[in-house]
mmCIF file of C-alpha atoms in Angstrom:
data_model
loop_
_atom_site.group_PDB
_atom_site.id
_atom_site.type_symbol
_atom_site.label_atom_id
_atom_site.label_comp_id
_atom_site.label_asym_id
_atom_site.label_seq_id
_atom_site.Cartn_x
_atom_site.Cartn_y
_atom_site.Cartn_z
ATOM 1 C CA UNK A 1 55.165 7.486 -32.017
ATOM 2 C CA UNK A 2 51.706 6.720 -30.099
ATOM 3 C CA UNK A 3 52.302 2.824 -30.135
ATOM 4 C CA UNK A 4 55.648 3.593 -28.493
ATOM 5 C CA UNK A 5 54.381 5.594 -25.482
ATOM 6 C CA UNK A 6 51.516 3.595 -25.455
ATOM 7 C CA UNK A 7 53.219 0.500 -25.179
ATOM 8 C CA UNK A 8 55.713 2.110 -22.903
ATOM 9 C CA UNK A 9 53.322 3.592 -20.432
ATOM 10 C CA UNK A 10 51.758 -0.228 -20.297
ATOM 11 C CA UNK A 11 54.928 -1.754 -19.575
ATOM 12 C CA UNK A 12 55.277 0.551 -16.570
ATOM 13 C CA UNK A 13 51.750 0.103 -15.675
ATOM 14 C CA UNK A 14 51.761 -4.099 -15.806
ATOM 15 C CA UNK A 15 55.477 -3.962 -14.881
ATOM 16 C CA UNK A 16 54.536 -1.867 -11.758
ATOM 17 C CA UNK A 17 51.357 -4.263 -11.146
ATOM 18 C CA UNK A 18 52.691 -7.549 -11.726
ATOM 19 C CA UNK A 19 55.673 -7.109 -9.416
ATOM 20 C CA UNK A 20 54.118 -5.784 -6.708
ATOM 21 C CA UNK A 21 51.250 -8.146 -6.619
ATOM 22 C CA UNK A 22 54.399 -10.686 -6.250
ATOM 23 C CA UNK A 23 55.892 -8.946 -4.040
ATOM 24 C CA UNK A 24 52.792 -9.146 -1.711
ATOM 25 C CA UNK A 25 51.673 -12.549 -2.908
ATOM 26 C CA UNK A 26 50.070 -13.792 0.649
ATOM 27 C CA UNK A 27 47.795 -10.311 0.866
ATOM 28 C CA UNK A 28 47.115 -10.460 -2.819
ATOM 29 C CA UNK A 29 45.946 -13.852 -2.659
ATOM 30 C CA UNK A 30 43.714 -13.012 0.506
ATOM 31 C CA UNK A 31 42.334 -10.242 -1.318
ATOM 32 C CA UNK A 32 40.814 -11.473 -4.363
ATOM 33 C CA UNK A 33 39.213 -14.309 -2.465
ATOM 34 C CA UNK A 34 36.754 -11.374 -1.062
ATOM 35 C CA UNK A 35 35.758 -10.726 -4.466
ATOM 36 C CA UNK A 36 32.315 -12.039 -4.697
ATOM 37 C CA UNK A 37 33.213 -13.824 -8.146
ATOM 38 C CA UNK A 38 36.705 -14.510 -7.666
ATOM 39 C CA UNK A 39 36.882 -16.509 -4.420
ATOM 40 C CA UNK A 40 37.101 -20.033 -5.345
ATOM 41 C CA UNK A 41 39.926 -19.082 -8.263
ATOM 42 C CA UNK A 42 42.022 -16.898 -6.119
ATOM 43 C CA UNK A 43 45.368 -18.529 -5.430
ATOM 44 C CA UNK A 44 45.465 -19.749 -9.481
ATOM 45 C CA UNK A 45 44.691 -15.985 -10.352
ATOM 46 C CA UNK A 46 47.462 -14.735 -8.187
ATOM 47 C CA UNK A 47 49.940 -16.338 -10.103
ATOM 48 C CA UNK A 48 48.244 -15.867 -13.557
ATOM 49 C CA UNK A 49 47.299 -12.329 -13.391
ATOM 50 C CA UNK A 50 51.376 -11.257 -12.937
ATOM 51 C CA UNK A 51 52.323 -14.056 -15.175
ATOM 52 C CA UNK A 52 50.001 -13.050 -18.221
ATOM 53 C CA UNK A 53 50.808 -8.956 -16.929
ATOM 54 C CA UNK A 54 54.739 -9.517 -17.872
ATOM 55 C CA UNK A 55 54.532 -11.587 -20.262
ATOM 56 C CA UNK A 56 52.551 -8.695 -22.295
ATOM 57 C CA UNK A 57 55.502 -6.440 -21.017
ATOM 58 C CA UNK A 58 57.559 -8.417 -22.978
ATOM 59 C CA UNK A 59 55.461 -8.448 -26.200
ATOM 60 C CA UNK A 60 55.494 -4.473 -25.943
ATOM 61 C CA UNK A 61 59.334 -4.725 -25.750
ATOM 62 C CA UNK A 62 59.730 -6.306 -29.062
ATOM 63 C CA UNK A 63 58.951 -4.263 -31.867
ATOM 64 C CA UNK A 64 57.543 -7.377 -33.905
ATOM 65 C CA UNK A 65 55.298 -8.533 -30.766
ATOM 66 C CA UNK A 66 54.312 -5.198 -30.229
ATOM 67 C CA UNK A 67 50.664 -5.561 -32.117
ATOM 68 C CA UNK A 68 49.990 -8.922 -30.134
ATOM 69 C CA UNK A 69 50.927 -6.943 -26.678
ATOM 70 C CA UNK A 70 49.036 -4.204 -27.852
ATOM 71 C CA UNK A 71 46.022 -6.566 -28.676
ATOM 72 C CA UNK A 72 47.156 -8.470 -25.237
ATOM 73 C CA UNK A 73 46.845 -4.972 -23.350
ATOM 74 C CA UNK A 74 43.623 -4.236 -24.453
ATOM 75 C CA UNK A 75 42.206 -7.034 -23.921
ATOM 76 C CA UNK A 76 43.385 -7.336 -19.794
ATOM 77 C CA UNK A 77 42.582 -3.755 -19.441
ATOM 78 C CA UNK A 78 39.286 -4.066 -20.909
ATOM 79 C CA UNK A 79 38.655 -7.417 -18.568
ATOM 80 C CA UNK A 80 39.810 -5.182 -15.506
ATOM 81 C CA UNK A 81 37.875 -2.244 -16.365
ATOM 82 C CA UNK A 82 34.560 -5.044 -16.601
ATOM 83 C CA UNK A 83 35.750 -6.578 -13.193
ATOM 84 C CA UNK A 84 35.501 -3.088 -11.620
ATOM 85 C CA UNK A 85 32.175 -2.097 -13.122
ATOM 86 C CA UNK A 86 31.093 -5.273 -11.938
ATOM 87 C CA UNK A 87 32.545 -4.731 -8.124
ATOM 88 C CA UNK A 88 30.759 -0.936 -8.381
ATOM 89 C CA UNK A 89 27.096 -2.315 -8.869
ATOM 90 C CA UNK A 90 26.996 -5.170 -7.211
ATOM 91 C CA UNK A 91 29.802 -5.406 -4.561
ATOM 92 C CA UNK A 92 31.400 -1.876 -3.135
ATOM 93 C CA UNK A 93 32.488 -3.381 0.078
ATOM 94 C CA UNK A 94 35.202 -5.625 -1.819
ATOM 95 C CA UNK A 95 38.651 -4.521 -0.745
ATOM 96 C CA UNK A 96 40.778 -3.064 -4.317
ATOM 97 C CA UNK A 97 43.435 -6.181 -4.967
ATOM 98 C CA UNK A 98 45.875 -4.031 -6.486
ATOM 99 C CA UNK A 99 48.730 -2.436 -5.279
ATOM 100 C CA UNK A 100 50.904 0.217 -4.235
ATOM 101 C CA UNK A 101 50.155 3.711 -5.989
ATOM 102 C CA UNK A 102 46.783 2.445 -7.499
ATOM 103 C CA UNK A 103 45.552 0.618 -4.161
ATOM 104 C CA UNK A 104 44.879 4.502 -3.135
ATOM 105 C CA UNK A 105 42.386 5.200 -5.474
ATOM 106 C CA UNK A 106 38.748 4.318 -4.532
ATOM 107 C CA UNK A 107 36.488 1.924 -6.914
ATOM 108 C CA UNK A 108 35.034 5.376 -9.082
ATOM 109 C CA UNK A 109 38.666 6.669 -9.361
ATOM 110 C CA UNK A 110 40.091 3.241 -10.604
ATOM 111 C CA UNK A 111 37.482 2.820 -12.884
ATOM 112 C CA UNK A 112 38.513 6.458 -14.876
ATOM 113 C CA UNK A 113 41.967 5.167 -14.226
ATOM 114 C CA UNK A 114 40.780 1.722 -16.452
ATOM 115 C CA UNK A 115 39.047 3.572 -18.631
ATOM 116 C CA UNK A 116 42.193 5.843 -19.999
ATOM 117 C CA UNK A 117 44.533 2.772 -19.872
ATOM 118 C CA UNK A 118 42.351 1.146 -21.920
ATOM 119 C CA UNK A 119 42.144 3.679 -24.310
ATOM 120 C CA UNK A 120 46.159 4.244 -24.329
ATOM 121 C CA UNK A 121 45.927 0.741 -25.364
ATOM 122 C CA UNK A 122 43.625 0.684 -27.645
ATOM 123 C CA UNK A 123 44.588 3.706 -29.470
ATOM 124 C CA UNK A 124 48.022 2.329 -29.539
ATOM 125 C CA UNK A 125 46.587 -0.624 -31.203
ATOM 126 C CA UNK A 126 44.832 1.268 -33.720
ATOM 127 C CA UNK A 127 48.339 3.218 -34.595
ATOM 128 C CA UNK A 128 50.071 0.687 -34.895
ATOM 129 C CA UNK A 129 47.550 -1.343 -37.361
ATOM 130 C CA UNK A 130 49.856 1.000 -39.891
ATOM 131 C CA UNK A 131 53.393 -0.259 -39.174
ATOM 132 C CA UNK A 132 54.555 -3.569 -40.745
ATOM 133 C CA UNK A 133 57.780 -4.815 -38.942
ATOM 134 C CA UNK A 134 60.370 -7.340 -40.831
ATOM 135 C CA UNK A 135 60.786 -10.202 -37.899
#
């Protein structure tokens, strides 16, 4: 049951994410472009980071894909998690570039935040190492 409300909790998570950094495209570009080592990649990344963000949504859908999305999920959320660090010790003044509920939360609280979606993912990952699904 863990990979299931781990990949379930994800999909709401990038689901939630993805759309509303669509939603807000303009302001989402303009944000990451502050970001000391995202600036000159920021209008590409604005269309990847949603992109690659439901396209793992729809790896965690599928039962066979779920291992890959699972893989997939750790992987971004591990990247993120690296990104904030990053923005904590070298650049605190960058504006957060995500939005809605988690644009709220200052750098130190996103970074917990990171840090327990990450490990959702990964232990969801290491669950479901033990299922073998028939494609």
């Amino acid at each position: 049951m863990i990979p299931e409300v781990a990949g379930l909790l994800l999909i709401l998570l990038f689901g939630y994410a993805a759309m509303n950094k669509l939603l807000v495209y303009d302001k989402f570009v303009v944000q990451i472009a502050q970001s000391p080592i995202l600036e000159g990649i920021s209008p590409w990344l604005a269309w990847m980071v949603p992109a690659v963000e439901l396209a793992i949504c729809v790896l965690l859908l599928m039962p066979a894909w779920r291992r890959m999305g699972l893989y997939a999920s750790t992987i971004l959320m591990t990247v993120f998690t690296l990104y904030i660090m990053f923005i904590l010790w070298f650049s605190p003044e960058v504006p957060c570039s995500c939005g809605g509920i988690l644009n709220q939360l200052d750098w130190k609280s996103h970074l917990v935040f990171n840090i327990i979606f990450t490990g959702i993912a990964a232990a969801g990952l290491m669950y479901e190492k033990n299922y073998n699904y028939q494609v």
